């Protein structure tokens, strides 16, 4: 008897757990001769070269968290260029002994970047109507489908005024090349990272962005041209892209919750018409092969099929309780958003001594709570399903120990039942009333934190580390197998938020930096928390601390090879008048 999609999704999750005695299945070595090309291109597609304009944006990072504080920029070539530069663009090049690799604004497991980005536009100054693929290396848009005037008008009628769509897809092989069967998880983390990166970049331009959650994978595949076999002729199936997500970007101050959901629902319901307009355009470009040969990981393909999403009318999330506004004058209040976004890095090691104050710690956690019109959480149209179990190591004013942050009040009973050890569940002294942070037990947990994160010292040498626990079993049984991917997306959004919060923090204890940890012993962590069964599962680990820089590496500007040709090519975005690691571990430097 064939298994249901739900059974297959849960089976994949169980199969790809790391254990103290063994890791999830992978080659165990890196075949450098088949290393995937990190940059997809479409040969023969006309190119729109984008100017470098992100550095001219004046929004402060903390202004992004105050709805309406950033005046909306006009939609034209320069502002669209800034959106991609700060979300999916390069942030630096690293070089060591003749080897050079790029870092990007959106983090990625192993710095392997399975995520591809697309633009669907009804037309804007400098950007003719059509479907485009973004090439981060060249900061260019490749025009895959050119729409005629009638199709452009038709597409414009389906979108809010000035609005456009940013699409995301994944090449699973890019992660599987290194991480084997567990790679599907990491690809979903990276979709979440990219969703958050796009939302933050939109906020820096004064724009809104919301996930088109009703859209089905087949619809998205057609909209992005991923189902065009002729355009992928000669490309192995492993080098093709899986449709993931699309965001509706609206050039307006943050929309009200109901208005945003209505706009996204309207676009989703008209997907067939949009597909007709795009599909009838003049297509150009053929995809490049990424590797000379591949290893087949059938379990990844099965997981992708099991979690394939049909078109749905997703119910709107219940409104969250009122939370106080975020403090715009907190740590990093004066830093420009573009500076924080482009400075983001994954720490490679921590000094084992840097601490942060409780106020900084609480501020970081506060930014993990959803508020209307505040990025990145207003991009996700569902209530929080991912929470944090924290190992506090070096937070001044807070005892060492195990803590839990509930990101919604509705989760309390489920989490209290899932974390089944006889924990204290006490609110720390001085913790803000609205922050649902509880101390489970006071103890020095540096050693256990390191052990459960695949023995990596980075989990114990920082100020704190954490495991992101999701309401997995109940969510998949109630909402379906496609939500397996969405839970990982939410974890990725949470991770990207911590990346930027760490980058923005200015604490008297010293500078801090964050890093994601994809390698952890799932059930060893669950046992530490008293978790049994599949109702609650850890999906992503993370850590924040004082970074130790690798001085062997040379850092180069992201677009030094393009600067001279692009800087004076167009005016800045307009405004109206009144952003080499161990085989089985998370990658440093992503």
Coordinates of C-alpha atoms in Angstrom, one line a residue:
X1 CA 0.0 0.0 0.0
X2 CA 1.4 3.4 -1.0
X3 CA 2.0 5.8 1.8
X4 CA 0.2 9.1 2.2
X5 CA 2.1 12.5 1.7
X6 CA 1.8 13.0 5.4
X7 CA 3.5 9.7 6.2
X8 CA 6.2 10.4 3.6
X9 CA 7.0 13.8 5.0
X10 CA 7.2 12.5 8.6
X11 CA 9.3 9.6 7.4
X12 CA 11.7 11.9 5.7
X13 CA 12.1 13.9 8.8
X14 CA 12.8 10.8 10.9
X15 CA 15.2 9.3 8.4
X16 CA 17.3 12.5 8.1
X17 CA 17.9 13.0 11.8
X18 CA 21.5 13.1 13.0
X19 CA 22.2 10.7 16.0
X20 CA 25.0 10.6 18.5
X21 CA 26.0 7.2 17.0
X22 CA 25.5 8.1 13.3
X23 CA 24.8 11.0 10.9
X24 CA 22.1 11.2 8.3
X25 CA 23.1 9.5 5.1
X26 CA 25.6 11.5 2.9
X27 CA 28.6 10.7 0.8
X28 CA 31.0 11.6 3.7
X29 CA 33.4 13.4 1.4
X30 CA 33.3 16.3 -1.2
X31 CA 33.7 15.4 -4.8
X32 CA 35.2 18.7 -6.0
X33 CA 35.0 17.6 -9.6
X34 CA 31.2 17.8 -9.4
X35 CA 30.8 20.9 -7.2
X36 CA 27.7 22.7 -8.5
X37 CA 27.9 26.1 -10.1
X38 CA 26.5 28.6 -7.5
X39 CA 25.2 30.8 -10.3
X40 CA 22.3 29.9 -12.7
X41 CA 22.2 31.8 -16.0
X42 CA 20.0 31.6 -19.0
X43 CA 22.1 31.9 -22.2
X44 CA 20.5 33.9 -24.9
X45 CA 18.2 35.9 -22.5
X46 CA 18.4 39.7 -22.9
X47 CA 20.0 41.3 -19.9
X48 CA 19.0 44.4 -17.9
X49 CA 22.1 45.5 -16.1
X50 CA 21.2 46.9 -12.7
X51 CA 22.8 49.9 -11.1
X52 CA 24.2 49.7 -7.6
X53 CA 21.9 51.9 -5.5
X54 CA 21.5 50.2 -2.1
X55 CA 24.2 52.3 -0.5
X56 CA 22.2 55.5 -1.3
X57 CA 19.2 54.4 0.8
X58 CA 18.9 56.5 4.0
X59 CA 16.6 54.4 6.1
X60 CA 17.9 53.5 9.5
X61 CA 17.7 49.8 10.5
X62 CA 15.5 50.6 13.5
X63 CA 13.1 52.7 11.3
X64 CA 12.2 49.5 9.5
X65 CA 10.4 48.3 12.6
X66 CA 8.2 51.5 12.9
X67 CA 5.3 51.2 10.4
X68 CA 5.3 54.2 8.1
X69 CA 8.6 55.6 9.1
X70 CA 10.3 55.0 5.7
X71 CA 8.7 57.0 2.8
X72 CA 7.9 54.6 -0.1
X73 CA 10.3 54.9 -3.0
X74 CA 9.0 55.0 -6.6
X75 CA 9.1 51.8 -8.6
X76 CA 11.7 52.0 -11.3
X77 CA 15.0 50.4 -12.3
X78 CA 17.1 51.9 -9.5
X79 CA 14.7 50.9 -6.7
X80 CA 14.1 47.4 -8.1
X81 CA 17.9 47.1 -8.3
X82 CA 18.3 48.1 -4.6
X83 CA 15.7 45.5 -3.6
X84 CA 17.6 42.7 -5.2
X85 CA 21.0 44.0 -4.1
X86 CA 19.9 44.0 -0.5
X87 CA 18.1 40.7 -0.6
X88 CA 19.7 38.2 -3.0
X89 CA 22.7 40.2 -4.0
X90 CA 26.4 39.7 -3.1
X91 CA 27.7 41.2 0.1
X92 CA 31.4 40.4 -0.3
X93 CA 34.0 38.2 -1.8
X94 CA 36.3 36.1 0.3
X95 CA 39.7 35.0 -0.9
X96 CA 42.3 32.5 0.5
X97 CA 45.4 31.1 -1.3
X98 CA 44.0 31.8 -4.7
X99 CA 40.5 30.5 -4.1
X100 CA 37.7 33.0 -4.2
X101 CA 34.0 32.7 -3.2
X102 CA 31.1 35.0 -2.9
X103 CA 29.0 35.8 0.2
X104 CA 25.4 37.0 -0.2
X105 CA 23.0 39.1 1.8
X106 CA 20.7 36.1 2.1
X107 CA 22.4 33.4 4.3
X108 CA 22.8 29.8 3.1
X109 CA 23.7 26.5 4.6
X110 CA 27.3 25.7 3.6
X111 CA 27.2 29.0 1.5
X112 CA 25.9 26.7 -1.3
X113 CA 22.9 28.9 -2.2
X114 CA 20.3 26.6 -3.7
X115 CA 17.8 29.5 -3.9
X116 CA 17.1 31.3 -7.2
X117 CA 15.2 34.6 -7.5
X118 CA 12.8 35.9 -10.2
X119 CA 10.9 39.1 -10.9
X120 CA 7.5 39.2 -12.5
X121 CA 6.7 42.8 -13.5
X122 CA 3.9 44.5 -15.4
X123 CA 6.4 47.1 -16.4
X124 CA 8.2 50.0 -14.7
X125 CA 10.6 52.8 -15.9
X126 CA 13.7 50.9 -17.1
X127 CA 12.1 47.5 -16.6
X128 CA 9.9 46.3 -19.5
X129 CA 7.0 44.1 -18.6
X130 CA 8.0 40.4 -18.3
X131 CA 9.5 37.6 -16.3
X132 CA 13.1 38.0 -15.2
X133 CA 15.7 35.8 -13.6
X134 CA 18.2 37.5 -11.2
X135 CA 21.9 36.7 -11.5
X136 CA 23.5 37.9 -8.2
X137 CA 27.1 37.6 -9.5
X138 CA 26.4 40.1 -12.3
X139 CA 23.7 42.1 -10.5
X140 CA 21.6 41.7 -13.6
X141 CA 18.1 40.6 -14.6
X142 CA 17.8 38.1 -17.5
X143 CA 14.5 38.6 -19.4
X144 CA 13.0 35.2 -19.8
X145 CA 9.6 36.3 -21.1
X146 CA 8.7 39.6 -22.7
X147 CA 5.1 40.6 -22.6
X148 CA 3.4 42.6 -25.3
X149 CA 1.4 45.7 -24.5
X150 CA -1.9 43.9 -24.1
X151 CA -0.5 41.2 -21.8
X152 CA 1.3 43.9 -19.8
X153 CA -2.0 45.7 -19.2
X154 CA -3.7 42.5 -18.3
X155 CA -1.0 41.6 -15.8
X156 CA -1.1 45.1 -14.3
X157 CA -4.8 44.7 -13.8
X158 CA -4.2 41.7 -11.6
X159 CA -1.7 43.4 -9.3
X160 CA -2.0 46.3 -6.9
X161 CA -0.9 49.6 -8.3
X162 CA 2.9 49.5 -9.0
X163 CA 3.1 46.0 -7.4
X164 CA 5.2 43.1 -8.7
X165 CA 6.0 39.5 -7.7
X166 CA 9.4 38.1 -6.5
X167 CA 9.6 34.3 -7.0
X168 CA 11.9 31.8 -5.3
X169 CA 13.0 28.3 -6.4
X170 CA 15.5 25.8 -5.2
X171 CA 18.2 23.6 -6.8
X172 CA 18.2 20.8 -4.2
X173 CA 21.4 19.3 -5.7
X174 CA 23.4 22.3 -4.6
X175 CA 22.9 21.3 -1.0
X176 CA 22.8 17.5 -1.5
X177 CA 26.2 17.6 -3.1
X178 CA 27.6 18.3 0.3
X179 CA 24.9 17.3 2.8
X180 CA 23.2 14.3 1.3
X181 CA 19.7 13.3 2.4
X182 CA 19.4 16.1 5.0
X183 CA 19.8 18.7 2.3
X184 CA 16.1 19.1 1.6
X185 CA 15.8 20.6 5.1
X186 CA 18.6 23.1 4.4
X187 CA 17.0 24.2 1.2
X188 CA 13.8 25.1 3.1
X189 CA 15.8 27.0 5.7
X190 CA 17.3 29.0 2.8
X191 CA 13.8 29.8 1.4
X192 CA 12.9 31.3 4.8
X193 CA 16.2 33.2 4.8
X194 CA 15.4 34.6 1.4
X195 CA 11.8 35.5 2.3
X196 CA 13.0 37.5 5.3
X197 CA 15.8 39.1 3.2
X198 CA 13.3 40.3 0.6
X199 CA 11.0 41.6 3.3
X200 CA 13.7 43.6 5.0
X201 CA 15.0 45.0 1.7
X202 CA 11.4 46.0 0.7
X203 CA 11.1 47.7 4.1
X204 CA 14.3 49.7 3.5
X205 CA 12.5 51.1 0.4
X206 CA 9.2 51.8 2.3
X207 CA 7.4 48.9 0.6
X208 CA 5.3 46.0 1.8
X209 CA 5.8 42.3 0.9
X210 CA 3.6 39.3 1.7
X211 CA 3.8 35.6 0.8
X212 CA 1.3 34.5 -1.8
X213 CA 0.3 31.6 0.3
X214 CA -2.6 30.3 -1.8
X215 CA -0.5 29.8 -4.9
X216 CA 0.2 26.1 -5.8
X217 CA 3.6 24.8 -6.8
X218 CA 2.4 23.9 -10.3
X219 CA 1.1 27.5 -10.7
X220 CA 4.4 28.9 -9.5
X221 CA 6.4 26.6 -11.7
X222 CA 4.4 27.9 -14.7
X223 CA 4.7 31.5 -13.7
X224 CA 8.5 31.2 -13.3
X225 CA 9.0 29.2 -16.5
X226 CA 10.4 26.2 -14.5
X227 CA 8.1 23.8 -16.4
X228 CA 9.5 24.7 -19.8
X229 CA 11.4 21.5 -20.7
X230 CA 12.9 23.0 -23.9
X231 CA 14.6 25.8 -21.9
X232 CA 16.3 23.1 -19.7
X233 CA 17.3 20.9 -22.6
X234 CA 20.6 19.2 -21.9
X235 CA 20.3 20.0 -18.2
X236 CA 20.2 17.0 -15.8
X237 CA 17.1 16.7 -13.7
X238 CA 19.1 17.3 -10.6
X239 CA 20.1 20.7 -12.0
X240 CA 16.5 21.9 -12.4
X241 CA 14.7 24.1 -10.0
X242 CA 11.8 23.3 -7.6
X243 CA 9.2 26.0 -7.2
X244 CA 9.1 27.3 -3.6
X245 CA 7.5 30.7 -2.8
X246 CA 6.4 34.0 -4.3
X247 CA 6.0 37.3 -2.5
X248 CA 3.8 40.2 -3.6
X249 CA 5.7 43.4 -3.3
X250 CA 3.6 46.6 -3.0
X251 CA 5.2 50.1 -3.2
X252 CA 3.3 51.5 -0.2
X253 CA 3.8 51.8 3.5
X254 CA 2.9 48.6 5.4
X255 CA -0.6 47.6 4.5
X256 CA -3.2 46.8 7.2
X257 CA -3.5 43.1 7.9
X258 CA -6.9 42.7 6.2
X259 CA -5.8 44.8 3.2
X260 CA -2.6 42.8 2.8
X261 CA -4.3 39.5 3.0
X262 CA -7.0 40.6 0.5
X263 CA -4.4 41.8 -2.0
X264 CA -2.5 38.5 -1.8
X265 CA -5.7 36.5 -2.0
X266 CA -6.8 38.4 -5.1
X267 CA -3.4 37.8 -6.9
X268 CA -3.5 34.1 -5.9
X269 CA -7.0 33.7 -7.2
X270 CA -6.0 35.1 -10.6
X271 CA -3.0 32.9 -11.1
X272 CA -4.4 31.2 -14.2
X273 CA -4.7 34.6 -15.9
X274 CA -1.2 35.6 -14.9
X275 CA 0.1 32.3 -16.2
X276 CA -1.6 32.9 -19.5
X277 CA -0.1 36.4 -19.9
X278 CA 3.4 35.2 -19.0
X279 CA 3.2 32.0 -21.0
X280 CA 2.1 33.8 -24.1
X281 CA 5.1 36.1 -24.0
X282 CA 8.3 35.9 -26.2
X283 CA 10.6 33.5 -24.3
X284 CA 14.3 33.5 -24.4
X285 CA 17.2 31.8 -22.7
X286 CA 18.4 28.3 -22.0
X287 CA 19.6 27.2 -18.5
X288 CA 23.2 26.3 -17.8
X289 CA 24.2 22.9 -16.5
X290 CA 25.5 23.1 -12.9
X291 CA 27.5 19.9 -12.5
X292 CA 29.1 17.4 -14.8
X293 CA 27.6 14.5 -12.9
X294 CA 25.4 13.9 -9.9
X295 CA 24.5 11.6 -7.1
X296 CA 20.8 10.7 -7.0
X297 CA 19.2 11.2 -3.6
X298 CA 15.8 9.6 -4.2
X299 CA 14.6 10.4 -0.7
X300 CA 14.9 14.2 -1.5
X301 CA 12.8 13.8 -4.6
X302 CA 10.2 11.9 -2.6
X303 CA 10.1 14.5 0.1
X304 CA 9.7 17.2 -2.6
X305 CA 6.8 15.3 -4.2
X306 CA 5.2 14.5 -0.8
X307 CA 5.2 18.2 0.1
X308 CA 4.1 19.5 -3.3
X309 CA 1.5 22.1 -2.7
X310 CA -1.8 22.4 -4.6
X311 CA -3.6 25.7 -4.9
X312 CA -5.3 26.3 -1.6
X313 CA -7.5 29.0 0.0
X314 CA -5.4 29.2 3.2
X315 CA -7.5 30.5 6.1
X316 CA -6.3 33.8 7.5
X317 CA -4.4 33.7 10.8
X318 CA -6.2 34.7 13.9
X319 CA -5.1 38.2 15.0
X320 CA -2.4 38.3 17.6
X321 CA -2.7 40.0 20.9
X322 CA -1.5 43.6 21.1
X323 CA 2.2 44.0 21.7
X324 CA 4.0 47.3 22.6
X325 CA 5.9 49.0 19.7
X326 CA 9.5 48.0 19.3
X327 CA 12.0 50.5 20.7
X328 CA 13.4 52.4 17.7
X329 CA 16.2 53.8 19.8
X330 CA 17.5 50.4 21.0
X331 CA 20.8 48.7 20.1
X332 CA 22.0 49.7 16.6
X333 CA 19.3 52.4 16.4
X334 CA 21.5 54.8 14.3
X335 CA 22.9 52.2 11.8
X336 CA 21.6 52.4 8.2
X337 CA 19.5 49.4 7.2
X338 CA 21.7 48.9 4.1
X339 CA 24.8 48.8 6.3
X340 CA 23.4 46.2 8.7
X341 CA 22.0 44.0 5.9
X342 CA 25.3 44.0 3.8
X343 CA 27.5 43.5 6.9
X344 CA 25.6 40.3 7.9
X345 CA 28.0 37.3 8.1
X346 CA 28.0 33.8 9.7
X347 CA 30.5 33.7 12.5
X348 CA 33.1 31.0 12.1
X349 CA 34.1 30.8 15.8
X350 CA 33.4 32.6 19.1
X351 CA 35.8 33.9 21.7
X352 CA 34.2 32.1 24.6
X353 CA 34.2 35.3 26.7
X354 CA 32.0 38.0 25.1
X355 CA 28.7 38.6 27.0
X356 CA 25.6 40.6 26.3
X357 CA 23.4 42.5 28.7
X358 CA 19.9 41.3 29.5
X359 CA 18.4 44.4 27.8
X360 CA 20.1 43.5 24.5
X361 CA 19.0 39.8 24.9
X362 CA 15.4 40.8 25.5
X363 CA 15.5 43.2 22.5
X364 CA 16.7 40.5 20.2
X365 CA 13.9 38.1 21.4
X366 CA 11.3 40.9 21.1
X367 CA 12.1 41.2 17.4
X368 CA 11.1 37.5 17.0
X369 CA 7.5 38.4 17.8
X370 CA 5.0 39.2 15.0
X371 CA 3.6 42.7 14.9
X372 CA 1.3 44.2 12.2
X373 CA 3.3 46.0 9.5
X374 CA 6.6 45.1 11.0
X375 CA 9.2 43.1 9.0
X376 CA 9.9 40.3 8.5
X377 CA 6.9 38.7 10.3
X378 CA 4.2 40.5 8.4
X379 CA 5.3 38.7 5.3
X380 CA 4.0 35.4 6.7
X381 CA 0.2 35.2 6.8
X382 CA 0.0 32.6 9.6
X383 CA 0.4 32.7 13.4
X384 CA 3.7 31.6 14.9
X385 CA 4.3 27.8 14.9
X386 CA 8.0 27.9 15.7
X387 CA 9.4 28.7 19.1
X388 CA 12.8 28.8 20.7
X389 CA 14.4 26.7 23.5
X390 CA 17.5 28.7 24.5
X391 CA 20.8 27.8 26.2
X392 CA 21.8 31.0 28.1
X393 CA 25.6 31.0 28.6
X394 CA 26.8 34.7 29.0
X395 CA 23.9 37.1 29.4
X396 CA 24.6 39.7 32.1
X397 CA 21.8 39.9 34.6
X398 CA 20.3 36.5 33.6
X399 CA 21.3 33.1 35.2
X400 CA 22.8 30.5 33.0
X401 CA 20.3 27.8 32.1
X402 CA 17.6 26.5 29.8
X403 CA 14.8 28.9 28.7
X404 CA 11.9 28.8 26.3
X405 CA 10.5 31.7 24.3
X406 CA 6.8 31.1 23.3
X407 CA 6.1 33.2 20.2
X408 CA 2.4 32.9 20.7
X409 CA 0.2 32.7 23.7
X410 CA -1.8 29.8 22.1
X411 CA 1.3 27.6 22.2
X412 CA 1.7 27.5 26.0
X413 CA -0.3 24.4 26.8
X414 CA 1.2 22.4 23.9
X415 CA 4.8 23.4 24.7
X416 CA 4.4 22.8 28.4
X417 CA 3.1 19.3 27.6
X418 CA 5.8 18.6 25.1
X419 CA 8.7 19.8 27.3
X420 CA 7.8 17.0 29.7
X421 CA 10.6 17.2 32.3
X422 CA 9.6 18.8 35.6
X423 CA 10.8 22.2 34.6
X424 CA 10.3 25.4 36.7
X425 CA 8.6 27.6 34.0
X426 CA 9.5 30.8 35.9
X427 CA 9.5 34.3 34.3
X428 CA 13.0 35.9 34.8
X429 CA 13.2 39.0 36.9
X430 CA 13.2 42.1 34.8
X431 CA 11.9 40.4 31.7
X432 CA 9.3 42.6 29.8
X433 CA 5.8 41.6 30.7
X434 CA 4.8 40.9 27.0
X435 CA 7.8 38.6 26.4
X436 CA 6.7 35.0 27.0
X437 CA 10.2 33.9 28.2
X438 CA 10.4 31.3 30.9
X439 CA 13.4 29.8 32.7
X440 CA 13.0 26.0 32.7
X441 CA 16.1 25.3 34.8
X442 CA 19.2 27.1 36.0
X443 CA 22.4 25.3 35.1
X444 CA 25.7 25.6 33.2
X445 CA 24.7 24.0 29.9
X446 CA 27.6 24.9 27.8
X447 CA 28.8 21.3 27.5
X448 CA 25.3 19.9 26.6
X449 CA 24.7 22.7 24.1
X450 CA 28.0 21.8 22.3
X451 CA 27.2 18.1 22.3
X452 CA 23.7 18.4 20.8
X453 CA 25.0 20.7 18.1
X454 CA 27.3 18.0 16.6
X455 CA 30.0 18.8 19.2
X456 CA 30.6 22.2 17.7
X457 CA 32.2 24.7 20.2
X458 CA 30.4 27.5 18.5
X459 CA 27.2 26.4 20.3
X460 CA 28.9 26.8 23.8
X461 CA 31.3 29.6 23.2
X462 CA 28.7 32.3 22.5
X463 CA 26.4 34.4 24.6
X464 CA 23.5 32.1 23.9
X465 CA 22.4 29.3 21.5
X466 CA 19.0 27.9 20.8
X467 CA 17.0 25.2 19.1
X468 CA 13.9 26.2 17.1
X469 CA 11.1 23.9 18.0
X470 CA 8.1 23.6 15.7
X471 CA 4.6 22.3 16.3
X472 CA 5.3 19.7 13.6
X473 CA 3.0 16.7 14.0
X474 CA -0.2 18.6 14.8
X475 CA 0.4 21.1 12.1
X476 CA 1.0 18.5 9.4
X477 CA -2.0 16.5 10.4
X478 CA -4.3 19.5 10.5
X479 CA -3.0 21.4 7.5
X480 CA -1.2 18.8 5.3
X481 CA 2.2 17.7 4.2
X482 CA 3.1 21.0 2.3
X483 CA 3.3 22.7 5.7
X484 CA 6.5 20.7 6.4
X485 CA 8.3 23.1 4.1
X486 CA 6.5 26.1 5.6
X487 CA 7.6 25.3 9.1
X488 CA 11.3 25.3 7.9
X489 CA 10.6 28.6 6.1
X490 CA 9.4 30.1 9.4
X491 CA 12.6 28.8 11.1
X492 CA 14.7 30.4 8.4
X493 CA 12.9 33.7 8.8
X494 CA 13.5 33.5 12.5
X495 CA 17.2 32.8 11.9
X496 CA 17.6 35.7 9.5
X497 CA 16.0 38.0 12.0
X498 CA 18.6 36.9 14.6
X499 CA 21.4 37.4 12.1
X500 CA 20.4 41.1 11.6
X501 CA 19.6 41.7 15.2
X502 CA 23.1 40.5 16.2
X503 CA 24.7 42.6 13.5
X504 CA 22.8 45.7 14.7
X505 CA 23.5 45.2 18.4
X506 CA 25.8 47.6 20.1
X507 CA 26.4 46.1 23.5
X508 CA 28.9 47.3 26.1
X509 CA 30.1 43.7 26.4
X510 CA 31.4 43.7 22.9
X511 CA 30.4 43.2 19.3
X512 CA 28.4 40.0 18.5
X513 CA 27.6 38.1 15.4
X514 CA 25.2 35.1 14.7
X515 CA 25.4 31.9 12.8
X516 CA 22.9 29.1 11.9
X517 CA 23.6 25.5 12.8
X518 CA 22.1 22.9 10.6
X519 CA 24.0 20.0 12.1
X520 CA 22.6 18.9 15.5
X521 CA 21.6 15.6 17.1
X522 CA 17.8 15.9 16.8
X523 CA 16.7 13.4 19.4
X524 CA 19.6 14.1 21.8
X525 CA 18.3 17.7 22.0
X526 CA 14.7 16.4 22.3
X527 CA 15.7 14.2 25.2
X528 CA 17.4 17.1 27.0
X529 CA 14.1 19.0 26.7
X530 CA 11.8 16.0 27.6
X531 CA 10.4 15.9 24.1
X532 CA 9.0 12.6 22.8
X533 CA 6.9 11.7 19.8
X534 CA 6.6 14.0 16.7
X535 CA 4.2 16.7 18.0
X536 CA 7.1 19.1 18.6
X537 CA 10.4 18.8 16.8
X538 CA 13.6 20.9 16.5
X539 CA 14.1 22.3 13.0
X540 CA 17.1 24.6 13.2
X541 CA 19.8 25.6 15.7
X542 CA 21.3 29.0 16.1
X543 CA 23.9 30.8 18.2
X544 CA 25.0 34.4 18.9
X545 CA 28.3 35.5 20.4
X546 CA 31.6 37.4 20.1
X547 CA 33.1 36.5 16.8
X548 CA 36.7 35.5 16.1
X549 CA 37.7 36.7 12.7
X550 CA 39.7 34.5 10.4
X551 CA 42.5 36.8 9.5
X552 CA 43.8 34.4 6.8
X553 CA 40.9 35.5 4.6
X554 CA 41.0 38.5 2.4
X555 CA 37.7 40.4 2.1
X556 CA 36.8 42.1 -1.2
X557 CA 34.0 44.4 -2.2
X558 CA 31.0 42.6 -3.6
X559 CA 30.8 44.3 -7.0
X560 CA 34.2 45.8 -7.5
X561 CA 34.3 44.2 -10.9
X562 CA 31.1 46.1 -11.8
X563 CA 31.4 49.4 -9.9
X564 CA 33.0 51.5 -12.6
X565 CA 30.5 50.4 -15.2
X566 CA 27.4 50.8 -13.1
X567 CA 27.6 53.6 -10.5
X568 CA 26.7 56.5 -12.8
X569 CA 24.4 54.5 -15.0
X570 CA 21.1 55.8 -13.6
X571 CA 19.7 58.0 -10.8
X572 CA 19.2 56.7 -7.3
X573 CA 15.8 55.3 -6.2
X574 CA 13.2 58.0 -6.4
X575 CA 11.0 59.0 -3.5
X576 CA 7.7 60.9 -3.5
X577 CA 7.8 64.6 -2.6
X578 CA 6.3 65.2 1.1
X579 CA 20.3 45.1 1.9
X580 CA 35.8 25.7 3.7
X581 CA 33.9 23.9 6.5
X582 CA 33.6 20.3 8.0
X583 CA 31.6 18.0 5.7
X584 CA 28.6 17.4 8.0
X585 CA 28.3 20.8 9.7
X586 CA 26.8 24.2 9.2
X587 CA 29.0 26.4 7.1
X588 CA 30.8 29.3 8.6
X589 CA 31.1 32.4 6.5
X590 CA 27.8 32.1 4.6

